[in-house]
Amino acid sequence: MEHPLPECPIARFLTVLDGPWATLIVRELLTGPKRFTELRAALPGISPKTLSSRLRRFVLIGLVTRTAYPEVPPRVEYRLTPAGTRLQVVFDAMAAWAEQDLPRTGSARGADR
Amino acid sequence: MEHPLPECPIARFLTVLDGPWATLIVRELLTGPKRFTELRAALPGISPKTLSSRLRRFVLIGLVTRTAYPEVPPRVEYRLTPAGTRLQVVFDAMAAWAEQDLPRTGSARGADR
């Protein structure tokens, strides 16, 4: 990276998981290594261009590895590194908050409690 | 909300904190109630329009309250509800991950461990 990342760890975190697609890609990879086509199928609406640029960036910063298997047809797999896998704690906290405070009806349950 | 939110809690979470500005606004409010001008000053680059639309949305879903004090000049304060305050756990997890795995140099430290 040309310039250092922000000092604030939350701002730094947001340079990696900066929006829904990046977060949803990691959510899928947290369930195990995936091929490009598997990721596309799991994330309806994502464009191949967005998916490949996000994956390229994740590989660049060491969050994901890309493994090409010498098979015919060629098989390419994306897998979280140990650093990527440690994001599980963040995802568990996100899910727990949403389960408790954001029911499917859309209003934060604990607005008054 | 017209239609129910996604079933997946992570996807639901992302309907609230769907990007950097939303996340950074909550980061500021987690340090205590703030006025509009204080939030703008703390978030260089955010436009008044983005800030007010995010805050309006947070109030709509019960994450934030807006209190107008009958003073001259009028004073308006934004404050997290109990549900909003419970996001602290998620922010602590984000910060801990970034401190451990995303140093300011920009590459995930634990890429190989």
mmCIF file with all atom_site columns, C-alpha atoms in Angstrom:
data_model
loop_
_atom_site.group_PDB
_atom_site.id
_atom_site.type_symbol
_atom_site.label_atom_id
_atom_site.label_alt_id
_atom_site.label_comp_id
_atom_site.label_asym_id
_atom_site.label_entity_id
_atom_site.label_seq_id
_atom_site.pdbx_PDB_ins_code
_atom_site.Cartn_x
_atom_site.Cartn_y
_atom_site.Cartn_z
_atom_site.occupancy
_atom_site.B_iso_or_equiv
_atom_site.pdbx_formal_charge
_atom_site.auth_seq_id
_atom_site.auth_comp_id
_atom_site.auth_asym_id
_atom_site.auth_atom_id
_atom_site.pdbx_PDB_model_num
ATOM 1   C CA . MET A 1 1   ? 0.000   0.000   0.000   1.00 0.00 ? 1   MET A CA 1
ATOM 2   C CA . GLU A 1 2   ? 1.431   3.371   -0.981  1.00 0.00 ? 2   GLU A CA 1
ATOM 3   C CA . HIS A 1 3   ? 0.370   5.356   2.090   1.00 0.00 ? 3   HIS A CA 1
ATOM 4   C CA . PRO A 1 4   ? -0.098  4.052   5.651   1.00 0.00 ? 4   PRO A CA 1
ATOM 5   C CA . LEU A 1 5   ? -3.574  3.069   6.741   1.00 0.00 ? 5   LEU A CA 1
ATOM 6   C CA . PRO A 1 6   ? -5.551  5.224   9.189   1.00 0.00 ? 6   PRO A CA 1
ATOM 7   C CA . GLU A 1 7   ? -4.457  5.234   12.809  1.00 0.00 ? 7   GLU A CA 1
ATOM 8   C CA . CYS A 1 8   ? -7.958  4.495   14.138  1.00 0.00 ? 8   CYS A CA 1
ATOM 9   C CA . PRO A 1 9   ? -8.454  0.697   14.104  1.00 0.00 ? 9   PRO A CA 1
ATOM 10  C CA . ILE A 1 10  ? -12.141 1.058   13.108  1.00 0.00 ? 10  ILE A CA 1
ATOM 11  C CA . ALA A 1 11  ? -11.161 3.245   10.151  1.00 0.00 ? 11  ALA A CA 1
ATOM 12  C CA . ARG A 1 12  ? -8.448  0.685   9.321   1.00 0.00 ? 12  ARG A CA 1
ATOM 13  C CA . PHE A 1 13  ? -10.995 -2.132  9.529   1.00 0.00 ? 13  PHE A CA 1
ATOM 14  C CA . LEU A 1 14  ? -13.204 -0.206  7.072   1.00 0.00 ? 14  LEU A CA 1
ATOM 15  C CA . THR A 1 15  ? -10.417 -0.107  4.494   1.00 0.00 ? 15  THR A CA 1
ATOM 16  C CA . VAL A 1 16  ? -10.824 -3.903  4.309   1.00 0.00 ? 16  VAL A CA 1
ATOM 17  C CA . LEU A 1 17  ? -14.532 -4.505  4.919   1.00 0.00 ? 17  LEU A CA 1
ATOM 18  C CA . ASP A 1 18  ? -15.737 -1.262  3.395   1.00 0.00 ? 18  ASP A CA 1
ATOM 19  C CA . GLY A 1 19  ? -19.234 -2.338  2.460   1.00 0.00 ? 19  GLY A CA 1
ATOM 20  C CA . PRO A 1 20  ? -21.775 -5.080  1.902   1.00 0.00 ? 20  PRO A CA 1
ATOM 21  C CA . TRP A 1 21  ? -20.052 -7.019  -0.906  1.00 0.00 ? 21  TRP A CA 1
ATOM 22  C CA . ALA A 1 22  ? -16.687 -7.233  0.853   1.00 0.00 ? 22  ALA A CA 1
ATOM 23  C CA . THR A 1 23  ? -18.412 -8.350  4.055   1.00 0.00 ? 23  THR A CA 1
ATOM 24  C CA . LEU A 1 24  ? -20.633 -10.904 2.319   1.00 0.00 ? 24  LEU A CA 1
ATOM 25  C CA . ILE A 1 25  ? -17.665 -12.402 0.423   1.00 0.00 ? 25  ILE A CA 1
ATOM 26  C CA . VAL A 1 26  ? -15.868 -12.968 3.755   1.00 0.00 ? 26  VAL A CA 1
ATOM 27  C CA . ARG A 1 27  ? -19.084 -14.393 5.225   1.00 0.00 ? 27  ARG A CA 1
ATOM 28  C CA . GLU A 1 28  ? -19.063 -17.039 2.466   1.00 0.00 ? 28  GLU A CA 1
ATOM 29  C CA . LEU A 1 29  ? -15.340 -17.809 2.834   1.00 0.00 ? 29  LEU A CA 1
ATOM 30  C CA . LEU A 1 30  ? -15.776 -18.225 6.587   1.00 0.00 ? 30  LEU A CA 1
ATOM 31  C CA . THR A 1 31  ? -17.761 -21.390 5.727   1.00 0.00 ? 31  THR A CA 1
ATOM 32  C CA . GLY A 1 32  ? -14.767 -22.828 3.832   1.00 0.00 ? 32  GLY A CA 1
ATOM 33  C CA . PRO A 1 33  ? -12.737 -22.438 0.632   1.00 0.00 ? 33  PRO A CA 1
ATOM 34  C CA . LYS A 1 34  ? -14.788 -21.527 -2.422  1.00 0.00 ? 34  LYS A CA 1
ATOM 35  C CA . ARG A 1 35  ? -14.416 -21.322 -6.162  1.00 0.00 ? 35  ARG A CA 1
ATOM 36  C CA . PHE A 1 36  ? -15.249 -18.138 -8.052  1.00 0.00 ? 36  PHE A CA 1
ATOM 37  C CA . THR A 1 37  ? -18.420 -19.646 -9.453  1.00 0.00 ? 37  THR A CA 1
ATOM 38  C CA . GLU A 1 38  ? -19.500 -20.791 -5.994  1.00 0.00 ? 38  GLU A CA 1
ATOM 39  C CA . LEU A 1 39  ? -19.036 -17.286 -4.633  1.00 0.00 ? 39  LEU A CA 1
ATOM 40  C CA . ARG A 1 40  ? -20.998 -15.780 -7.534  1.00 0.00 ? 40  ARG A CA 1
ATOM 41  C CA . ALA A 1 41  ? -23.830 -18.269 -6.965  1.00 0.00 ? 41  ALA A CA 1
ATOM 42  C CA . ALA A 1 42  ? -23.912 -17.489 -3.239  1.00 0.00 ? 42  ALA A CA 1
ATOM 43  C CA . LEU A 1 43  ? -24.046 -13.722 -3.824  1.00 0.00 ? 43  LEU A CA 1
ATOM 44  C CA . PRO A 1 44  ? -26.837 -12.962 -6.297  1.00 0.00 ? 44  PRO A CA 1
ATOM 45  C CA . GLY A 1 45  ? -26.365 -9.538  -7.842  1.00 0.00 ? 45  GLY A CA 1
ATOM 46  C CA . ILE A 1 46  ? -22.611 -9.304  -7.519  1.00 0.00 ? 46  ILE A CA 1
ATOM 47  C CA . SER A 1 47  ? -20.890 -8.671  -10.847 1.00 0.00 ? 47  SER A CA 1
ATOM 48  C CA . PRO A 1 48  ? -17.891 -10.788 -11.886 1.00 0.00 ? 48  PRO A CA 1
ATOM 49  C CA . LYS A 1 49  ? -15.872 -7.580  -12.035 1.00 0.00 ? 49  LYS A CA 1
ATOM 50  C CA . THR A 1 50  ? -16.725 -6.584  -8.452  1.00 0.00 ? 50  THR A CA 1
ATOM 51  C CA . LEU A 1 51  ? -16.098 -10.103 -7.158  1.00 0.00 ? 51  LEU A CA 1
ATOM 52  C CA . SER A 1 52  ? -12.737 -10.470 -8.859  1.00 0.00 ? 52  SER A CA 1
ATOM 53  C CA . SER A 1 53  ? -11.510 -7.017  -7.825  1.00 0.00 ? 53  SER A CA 1
ATOM 54  C CA . ARG A 1 54  ? -12.515 -7.652  -4.222  1.00 0.00 ? 54  ARG A CA 1
ATOM 55  C CA . LEU A 1 55  ? -10.830 -11.054 -4.193  1.00 0.00 ? 55  LEU A CA 1
ATOM 56  C CA . ARG A 1 56  ? -7.684  -9.616  -5.798  1.00 0.00 ? 56  ARG A CA 1
ATOM 57  C CA . ARG A 1 57  ? -7.564  -6.969  -3.073  1.00 0.00 ? 57  ARG A CA 1
ATOM 58  C CA . PHE A 1 58  ? -8.111  -9.518  -0.303  1.00 0.00 ? 58  PHE A CA 1
ATOM 59  C CA . VAL A 1 59  ? -5.221  -11.593 -1.706  1.00 0.00 ? 59  VAL A CA 1
ATOM 60  C CA . LEU A 1 60  ? -3.045  -8.444  -1.918  1.00 0.00 ? 60  LEU A CA 1
ATOM 61  C CA . ILE A 1 61  ? -3.523  -7.599  1.763   1.00 0.00 ? 61  ILE A CA 1
ATOM 62  C CA . GLY A 1 62  ? -3.139  -11.185 2.963   1.00 0.00 ? 62  GLY A CA 1
ATOM 63  C CA . LEU A 1 63  ? -6.749  -11.921 3.894   1.00 0.00 ? 63  LEU A CA 1
ATOM 64  C CA . VAL A 1 64  ? -7.269  -14.635 1.242   1.00 0.00 ? 64  VAL A CA 1
ATOM 65  C CA . THR A 1 65  ? -5.116  -17.054 -0.726  1.00 0.00 ? 65  THR A CA 1
ATOM 66  C CA . ARG A 1 66  ? -5.803  -18.019 -4.329  1.00 0.00 ? 66  ARG A CA 1
ATOM 67  C CA . THR A 1 67  ? -4.798  -21.586 -5.260  1.00 0.00 ? 67  THR A CA 1
ATOM 68  C CA . ALA A 1 68  ? -4.828  -22.824 -8.856  1.00 0.00 ? 68  ALA A CA 1
ATOM 69  C CA . TYR A 1 69  ? -4.873  -26.623 -9.165  1.00 0.00 ? 69  TYR A CA 1
ATOM 70  C CA . PRO A 1 70  ? -3.148  -28.102 -12.244 1.00 0.00 ? 70  PRO A CA 1
ATOM 71  C CA . GLU A 1 71  ? -6.251  -29.917 -13.423 1.00 0.00 ? 71  GLU A CA 1
ATOM 72  C CA . VAL A 1 72  ? -8.267  -29.949 -16.631 1.00 0.00 ? 72  VAL A CA 1
ATOM 73  C CA . PRO A 1 73  ? -10.379 -27.923 -16.539 1.00 0.00 ? 73  PRO A CA 1
ATOM 74  C CA . PRO A 1 74  ? -8.285  -25.717 -14.233 1.00 0.00 ? 74  PRO A CA 1
ATOM 75  C CA . ARG A 1 75  ? -9.635  -25.339 -10.702 1.00 0.00 ? 75  ARG A CA 1
ATOM 76  C CA . VAL A 1 76  ? -9.039  -22.127 -8.683  1.00 0.00 ? 76  VAL A CA 1
ATOM 77  C CA . GLU A 1 77  ? -9.930  -21.913 -5.020  1.00 0.00 ? 77  GLU A CA 1
ATOM 78  C CA . TYR A 1 78  ? -10.102 -18.961 -2.644  1.00 0.00 ? 78  TYR A CA 1
ATOM 79  C CA . ARG A 1 79  ? -9.445  -19.567 1.036   1.00 0.00 ? 79  ARG A CA 1
ATOM 80  C CA . LEU A 1 80  ? -9.141  -17.287 4.081   1.00 0.00 ? 80  LEU A CA 1
ATOM 81  C CA . THR A 1 81  ? -5.686  -16.980 5.643   1.00 0.00 ? 81  THR A CA 1
ATOM 82  C CA . PRO A 1 82  ? -5.393  -17.308 9.439   1.00 0.00 ? 82  PRO A CA 1
ATOM 83  C CA . ALA A 1 83  ? -5.834  -13.498 9.639   1.00 0.00 ? 83  ALA A CA 1
ATOM 84  C CA . GLY A 1 84  ? -8.971  -13.744 7.524   1.00 0.00 ? 84  GLY A CA 1
ATOM 85  C CA . THR A 1 85  ? -10.329 -16.581 9.610   1.00 0.00 ? 85  THR A CA 1
ATOM 86  C CA . ARG A 1 86  ? -9.898  -14.484 12.758  1.00 0.00 ? 86  ARG A CA 1
ATOM 87  C CA . LEU A 1 87  ? -12.626 -12.210 11.375  1.00 0.00 ? 87  LEU A CA 1
ATOM 88  C CA . GLN A 1 88  ? -15.082 -14.844 12.627  1.00 0.00 ? 88  GLN A CA 1
ATOM 89  C CA . VAL A 1 89  ? -15.210 -13.046 15.988  1.00 0.00 ? 89  VAL A CA 1
ATOM 90  C CA . VAL A 1 90  ? -16.374 -9.840  14.288  1.00 0.00 ? 90  VAL A CA 1
ATOM 91  C CA . PHE A 1 91  ? -19.015 -11.683 12.275  1.00 0.00 ? 91  PHE A CA 1
ATOM 92  C CA . ASP A 1 92  ? -20.264 -13.472 15.382  1.00 0.00 ? 92  ASP A CA 1
ATOM 93  C CA . ALA A 1 93  ? -20.672 -10.085 17.101  1.00 0.00 ? 93  ALA A CA 1
ATOM 94  C CA . MET A 1 94  ? -22.487 -8.625  14.071  1.00 0.00 ? 94  MET A CA 1
ATOM 95  C CA . ALA A 1 95  ? -24.862 -11.613 13.916  1.00 0.00 ? 95  ALA A CA 1
ATOM 96  C CA . ALA A 1 96  ? -25.525 -11.573 17.668  1.00 0.00 ? 96  ALA A CA 1
ATOM 97  C CA . TRP A 1 97  ? -26.354 -7.860  17.574  1.00 0.00 ? 97  TRP A CA 1
ATOM 98  C CA . ALA A 1 98  ? -28.700 -8.264  14.625  1.00 0.00 ? 98  ALA A CA 1
ATOM 99  C CA . GLU A 1 99  ? -30.441 -11.266 16.199  1.00 0.00 ? 99  GLU A CA 1
ATOM 100 C CA . GLN A 1 100 ? -31.003 -9.325  19.419  1.00 0.00 ? 100 GLN A CA 1
ATOM 101 C CA . ASP A 1 101 ? -31.599 -5.828  18.156  1.00 0.00 ? 101 ASP A CA 1
ATOM 102 C CA . LEU A 1 102 ? -32.666 -5.924  14.515  1.00 0.00 ? 102 LEU A CA 1
ATOM 103 C CA . PRO A 1 103 ? -35.584 -8.276  13.908  1.00 0.00 ? 103 PRO A CA 1
ATOM 104 C CA . ARG A 1 104 ? -36.716 -8.791  10.314  1.00 0.00 ? 104 ARG A CA 1
ATOM 105 C CA . THR A 1 105 ? -39.412 -6.149  10.808  1.00 0.00 ? 105 THR A CA 1
ATOM 106 C CA . GLY A 1 106 ? -36.653 -3.618  10.551  1.00 0.00 ? 106 GLY A CA 1
ATOM 107 C CA . SER A 1 107 ? -36.829 -1.547  13.718  1.00 0.00 ? 107 SER A CA 1
ATOM 108 C CA . ALA A 1 108 ? -34.163 -1.865  16.360  1.00 0.00 ? 108 ALA A CA 1
ATOM 109 C CA . ARG A 1 109 ? -35.922 -3.860  19.104  1.00 0.00 ? 109 ARG A CA 1
ATOM 110 C CA . GLY A 1 110 ? -34.106 -2.276  21.975  1.00 0.00 ? 110 GLY A CA 1
ATOM 111 C CA . ALA A 1 111 ? -34.859 1.272   20.875  1.00 0.00 ? 111 ALA A CA 1
ATOM 112 C CA . ASP A 1 112 ? -36.264 2.060   24.317  1.00 0.00 ? 112 ASP A CA 1
ATOM 113 C CA . ARG A 1 113 ? -34.666 -0.573  26.571  1.00 0.00 ? 113 ARG A CA 1
ATOM 114 C CA . MET B 1 1   ? -39.815 -0.596  6.564   1.00 0.00 ? 1   MET B CA 1
ATOM 115 C CA . GLU B 1 2   ? -41.952 -1.732  3.632   1.00 0.00 ? 2   GLU B CA 1
ATOM 116 C CA . HIS B 1 3   ? -40.453 -5.196  3.136   1.00 0.00 ? 3   HIS B CA 1
ATOM 117 C CA . PRO B 1 4   ? -38.911 -7.497  5.791   1.00 0.00 ? 4   PRO B CA 1
ATOM 118 C CA . LEU B 1 5   ? -35.154 -7.385  6.237   1.00 0.00 ? 5   LEU B CA 1
ATOM 119 C CA . PRO B 1 6   ? -32.947 -10.267 5.052   1.00 0.00 ? 6   PRO B CA 1
ATOM 120 C CA . GLU B 1 7   ? -33.079 -13.488 7.023   1.00 0.00 ? 7   GLU B CA 1
ATOM 121 C CA . CYS B 1 8   ? -29.276 -13.730 7.366   1.00 0.00 ? 8   CYS B CA 1
ATOM 122 C CA . PRO B 1 9   ? -28.275 -11.670 10.433  1.00 0.00 ? 9   PRO B CA 1
ATOM 123 C CA . ILE B 1 10  ? -25.049 -10.478 8.727   1.00 0.00 ? 10  ILE B CA 1
ATOM 124 C CA . ALA B 1 11  ? -27.053 -9.236  5.738   1.00 0.00 ? 11  ALA B CA 1
ATOM 125 C CA . ARG B 1 12  ? -29.489 -7.611  8.193   1.00 0.00 ? 12  ARG B CA 1
ATOM 126 C CA . PHE B 1 13  ? -26.589 -5.960  10.023  1.00 0.00 ? 13  PHE B CA 1
ATOM 127 C CA . LEU B 1 14  ? -25.373 -4.553  6.689   1.00 0.00 ? 14  LEU B CA 1
ATOM 128 C CA . THR B 1 15  ? -28.716 -2.839  6.102   1.00 0.00 ? 15  THR B CA 1
ATOM 129 C CA . VAL B 1 16  ? -27.821 -0.670  9.107   1.00 0.00 ? 16  VAL B CA 1
ATOM 130 C CA . LEU B 1 17  ? -24.025 -0.329  8.954   1.00 0.00 ? 17  LEU B CA 1
ATOM 131 C CA . ASP B 1 18  ? -23.744 -0.525  5.200   1.00 0.00 ? 18  ASP B CA 1
ATOM 132 C CA . GLY B 1 19  ? -20.480 1.327   4.778   1.00 0.00 ? 19  GLY B CA 1
ATOM 133 C CA . PRO B 1 20  ? -17.799 3.569   6.184   1.00 0.00 ? 20  PRO B CA 1
ATOM 134 C CA . TRP B 1 21  ? -19.843 6.692   6.940   1.00 0.00 ? 21  TRP B CA 1
ATOM 135 C CA . ALA B 1 22  ? -22.600 4.828   8.803   1.00 0.00 ? 22  ALA B CA 1
ATOM 136 C CA . THR B 1 23  ? -19.978 2.950   10.817  1.00 0.00 ? 23  THR B CA 1
ATOM 137 C CA . LEU B 1 24  ? -17.922 6.048   11.596  1.00 0.00 ? 24  LEU B CA 1
ATOM 138 C CA . ILE B 1 25  ? -21.012 7.984   12.731  1.00 0.00 ? 25  ILE B CA 1
ATOM 139 C CA . VAL B 1 26  ? -21.801 5.209   15.220  1.00 0.00 ? 26  VAL B CA 1
ATOM 140 C CA . ARG B 1 27  ? -18.155 5.168   16.296  1.00 0.00 ? 27  ARG B CA 1
ATOM 141 C CA . GLU B 1 28  ? -18.491 8.854   17.242  1.00 0.00 ? 28  GLU B CA 1
ATOM 142 C CA . LEU B 1 29  ? -21.827 8.402   19.016  1.00 0.00 ? 29  LEU B CA 1
ATOM 143 C CA . LEU B 1 30  ? -20.396 5.507   21.029  1.00 0.00 ? 30  LEU B CA 1
ATOM 144 C CA . THR B 1 31  ? -18.251 8.148   22.782  1.00 0.00 ? 31  THR B CA 1
ATOM 145 C CA . GLY B 1 32  ? -21.390 10.043  23.858  1.00 0.00 ? 32  GLY B CA 1
ATOM 146 C CA . PRO B 1 33  ? -24.202 12.252  22.562  1.00 0.00 ? 33  PRO B CA 1
ATOM 147 C CA . LYS B 1 34  ? -23.165 14.644  19.822  1.00 0.00 ? 34  LYS B CA 1
ATOM 148 C CA . ARG B 1 35  ? -24.499 17.678  17.981  1.00 0.00 ? 35  ARG B CA 1
ATOM 149 C CA . PHE B 1 36  ? -24.653 17.755  14.194  1.00 0.00 ? 36  PHE B CA 1
ATOM 150 C CA . THR B 1 37  ? -21.744 20.183  14.010  1.00 0.00 ? 37  THR B CA 1
ATOM 151 C CA . GLU B 1 38  ? -19.654 18.007  16.327  1.00 0.00 ? 38  GLU B CA 1
ATOM 152 C CA . LEU B 1 39  ? -20.273 14.987  14.118  1.00 0.00 ? 39  LEU B CA 1
ATOM 153 C CA . ARG B 1 40  ? -19.361 16.945  10.996  1.00 0.00 ? 40  ARG B CA 1
ATOM 154 C CA . ALA B 1 41  ? -16.146 18.163  12.624  1.00 0.00 ? 41  ALA B CA 1
ATOM 155 C CA . ALA B 1 42  ? -15.234 14.629  13.706  1.00 0.00 ? 42  ALA B CA 1
ATOM 156 C CA . LEU B 1 43  ? -15.810 13.196  10.216  1.00 0.00 ? 43  LEU B CA 1
ATOM 157 C CA . PRO B 1 44  ? -13.875 15.296  7.693   1.00 0.00 ? 44  PRO B CA 1
ATOM 158 C CA . GLY B 1 45  ? -15.213 14.770  4.194   1.00 0.00 ? 45  GLY B CA 1
ATOM 159 C CA . ILE B 1 46  ? -18.757 13.829  5.113   1.00 0.00 ? 46  ILE B CA 1
ATOM 160 C CA . SER B 1 47  ? -21.334 16.063  3.448   1.00 0.00 ? 47  SER B CA 1
ATOM 161 C CA . PRO B 1 48  ? -24.169 17.590  5.501   1.00 0.00 ? 48  PRO B CA 1
ATOM 162 C CA . LYS B 1 49  ? -26.613 15.775  3.238   1.00 0.00 ? 49  LYS B CA 1
ATOM 163 C CA . THR B 1 50  ? -25.022 12.345  3.872   1.00 0.00 ? 50  THR B CA 1
ATOM 164 C CA . LEU B 1 51  ? -24.773 12.981  7.602   1.00 0.00 ? 51  LEU B CA 1
ATOM 165 C CA . SER B 1 52  ? -28.378 14.112  7.980   1.00 0.00 ? 52  SER B CA 1
ATOM 166 C CA . SER B 1 53  ? -29.780 11.283  5.860   1.00 0.00 ? 53  SER B CA 1
ATOM 167 C CA . ARG B 1 54  ? -27.818 8.697   7.846   1.00 0.00 ? 54  ARG B CA 1
ATOM 168 C CA . LEU B 1 55  ? -28.929 10.198  11.149  1.00 0.00 ? 55  LEU B CA 1
ATOM 169 C CA . ARG B 1 56  ? -32.557 10.340  9.983   1.00 0.00 ? 56  ARG B CA 1
ATOM 170 C CA . ARG B 1 57  ? -32.358 6.676   9.060   1.00 0.00 ? 57  ARG B CA 1
ATOM 171 C CA . PHE B 1 58  ? -30.754 5.724   12.378  1.00 0.00 ? 58  PHE B CA 1
ATOM 172 C CA . VAL B 1 59  ? -33.570 7.541   14.193  1.00 0.00 ? 59  VAL B CA 1
ATOM 173 C CA . LEU B 1 60  ? -36.165 5.785   11.993  1.00 0.00 ? 60  LEU B CA 1
ATOM 174 C CA . ILE B 1 61  ? -34.886 2.318   12.893  1.00 0.00 ? 61  ILE B CA 1
ATOM 175 C CA . GLY B 1 62  ? -34.434 3.089   16.576  1.00 0.00 ? 62  GLY B CA 1
ATOM 176 C CA . LEU B 1 63  ? -30.645 3.213   16.739  1.00 0.00 ? 63  LEU B CA 1
ATOM 177 C CA . VAL B 1 64  ? -30.427 6.909   17.641  1.00 0.00 ? 64  VAL B CA 1
ATOM 178 C CA . THR B 1 65  ? -32.628 9.519   19.307  1.00 0.00 ? 65  THR B CA 1
ATOM 179 C CA . ARG B 1 66  ? -32.744 13.162  18.259  1.00 0.00 ? 66  ARG B CA 1
ATOM 180 C CA . THR B 1 67  ? -33.428 15.628  21.093  1.00 0.00 ? 67  THR B CA 1
ATOM 181 C CA . ALA B 1 68  ? -34.128 19.314  20.437  1.00 0.00 ? 68  ALA B CA 1
ATOM 182 C CA . TYR B 1 69  ? -33.614 21.513  23.492  1.00 0.00 ? 69  TYR B CA 1
ATOM 183 C CA . PRO B 1 70  ? -35.847 24.619  23.748  1.00 0.00 ? 70  PRO B CA 1
ATOM 184 C CA . GLU B 1 71  ? -32.924 27.009  23.948  1.00 0.00 ? 71  GLU B CA 1
ATOM 185 C CA . VAL B 1 72  ? -31.821 30.051  21.955  1.00 0.00 ? 72  VAL B CA 1
ATOM 186 C CA . PRO B 1 73  ? -30.084 29.258  19.744  1.00 0.00 ? 73  PRO B CA 1
ATOM 187 C CA . PRO B 1 74  ? -31.806 25.838  19.480  1.00 0.00 ? 74  PRO B CA 1
ATOM 188 C CA . ARG B 1 75  ? -29.656 22.876  20.470  1.00 0.00 ? 75  ARG B CA 1
ATOM 189 C CA . VAL B 1 76  ? -30.164 19.437  18.854  1.00 0.00 ? 76  VAL B CA 1
ATOM 190 C CA . GLU B 1 77  ? -28.402 16.354  20.161  1.00 0.00 ? 77  GLU B CA 1
ATOM 191 C CA . TYR B 1 78  ? -28.075 12.849  18.748  1.00 0.00 ? 78  TYR B CA 1
ATOM 192 C CA . ARG B 1 79  ? -27.670 9.953   21.146  1.00 0.00 ? 79  ARG B CA 1
ATOM 193 C CA . LEU B 1 80  ? -27.513 6.159   20.740  1.00 0.00 ? 80  LEU B CA 1
ATOM 194 C CA . THR B 1 81  ? -30.457 4.183   22.087  1.00 0.00 ? 81  THR B CA 1
ATOM 195 C CA . PRO B 1 82  ? -29.741 1.093   24.221  1.00 0.00 ? 82  PRO B CA 1
ATOM 196 C CA . ALA B 1 83  ? -29.821 -0.967  20.998  1.00 0.00 ? 83  ALA B CA 1
ATOM 197 C CA . GLY B 1 84  ? -27.321 1.416   19.408  1.00 0.00 ? 84  GLY B CA 1
ATOM 198 C CA . THR B 1 85  ? -25.067 1.296   22.448  1.00 0.00 ? 85  THR B CA 1
ATOM 199 C CA . ARG B 1 86  ? -24.991 -2.511  22.256  1.00 0.00 ? 86  ARG B CA 1
ATOM 200 C CA . LEU B 1 87  ? -23.072 -2.099  18.998  1.00 0.00 ? 87  LEU B CA 1
ATOM 201 C CA . GLN B 1 88  ? -20.018 -1.442  21.169  1.00 0.00 ? 88  GLN B CA 1
ATOM 202 C CA . VAL B 1 89  ? -19.312 -5.197  21.206  1.00 0.00 ? 89  VAL B CA 1
ATOM 203 C CA . VAL B 1 90  ? -19.094 -5.243  17.403  1.00 0.00 ? 90  VAL B CA 1
ATOM 204 C CA . PHE B 1 91  ? -16.820 -2.199  17.348  1.00 0.00 ? 91  PHE B CA 1
ATOM 205 C CA . ASP B 1 92  ? -14.562 -3.733  20.005  1.00 0.00 ? 92  ASP B CA 1
ATOM 206 C CA . ALA B 1 93  ? -14.244 -6.862  17.838  1.00 0.00 ? 93  ALA B CA 1
ATOM 207 C CA . MET B 1 94  ? -13.483 -4.784  14.723  1.00 0.00 ? 94  MET B CA 1
ATOM 208 C CA . ALA B 1 95  ? -10.818 -2.774  16.552  1.00 0.00 ? 95  ALA B CA 1
ATOM 209 C CA . ALA B 1 96  ? -9.235  -5.861  18.128  1.00 0.00 ? 96  ALA B CA 1
ATOM 210 C CA . TRP B 1 97  ? -9.023  -7.569  14.731  1.00 0.00 ? 97  TRP B CA 1
ATOM 211 C CA . ALA B 1 98  ? -7.468  -4.521  13.096  1.00 0.00 ? 98  ALA B CA 1
ATOM 212 C CA . GLU B 1 99  ? -4.961  -4.057  15.941  1.00 0.00 ? 99  GLU B CA 1
ATOM 213 C CA . GLN B 1 100 ? -3.890  -7.691  15.642  1.00 0.00 ? 100 GLN B CA 1
ATOM 214 C CA . ASP B 1 101 ? -4.150  -8.327  11.955  1.00 0.00 ? 101 ASP B CA 1
ATOM 215 C CA . LEU B 1 102 ? -4.051  -5.049  10.053  1.00 0.00 ? 102 LEU B CA 1
ATOM 216 C CA . PRO B 1 103 ? -1.074  -2.918  11.000  1.00 0.00 ? 103 PRO B CA 1
ATOM 217 C CA . ARG B 1 104 ? -0.827  0.546   9.454   1.00 0.00 ? 104 ARG B CA 1
ATOM 218 C CA . THR B 1 105 ? 1.497   -0.826  6.769   1.00 0.00 ? 105 THR B CA 1
ATOM 219 C CA . GLY B 1 106 ? -1.583  -2.324  5.227   1.00 0.00 ? 106 GLY B CA 1
ATOM 220 C CA . SER B 1 107 ? -0.901  -6.029  4.928   1.00 0.00 ? 107 SER B CA 1
ATOM 221 C CA . ALA B 1 108 ? -2.738  -8.499  7.098   1.00 0.00 ? 108 ALA B CA 1
ATOM 222 C CA . ARG B 1 109 ? -0.065  -9.524  9.623   1.00 0.00 ? 109 ARG B CA 1
ATOM 223 C CA . GLY B 1 110 ? -1.306  -13.050 10.109  1.00 0.00 ? 110 GLY B CA 1
ATOM 224 C CA . ALA B 1 111 ? -1.369  -13.810 6.416   1.00 0.00 ? 111 ALA B CA 1
ATOM 225 C CA . ASP B 1 112 ? 0.749   -16.898 6.995   1.00 0.00 ? 112 ASP B CA 1
ATOM 226 C CA . ARG B 1 113 ? 0.186   -17.733 10.681  1.00 0.00 ? 113 ARG B CA 1
#
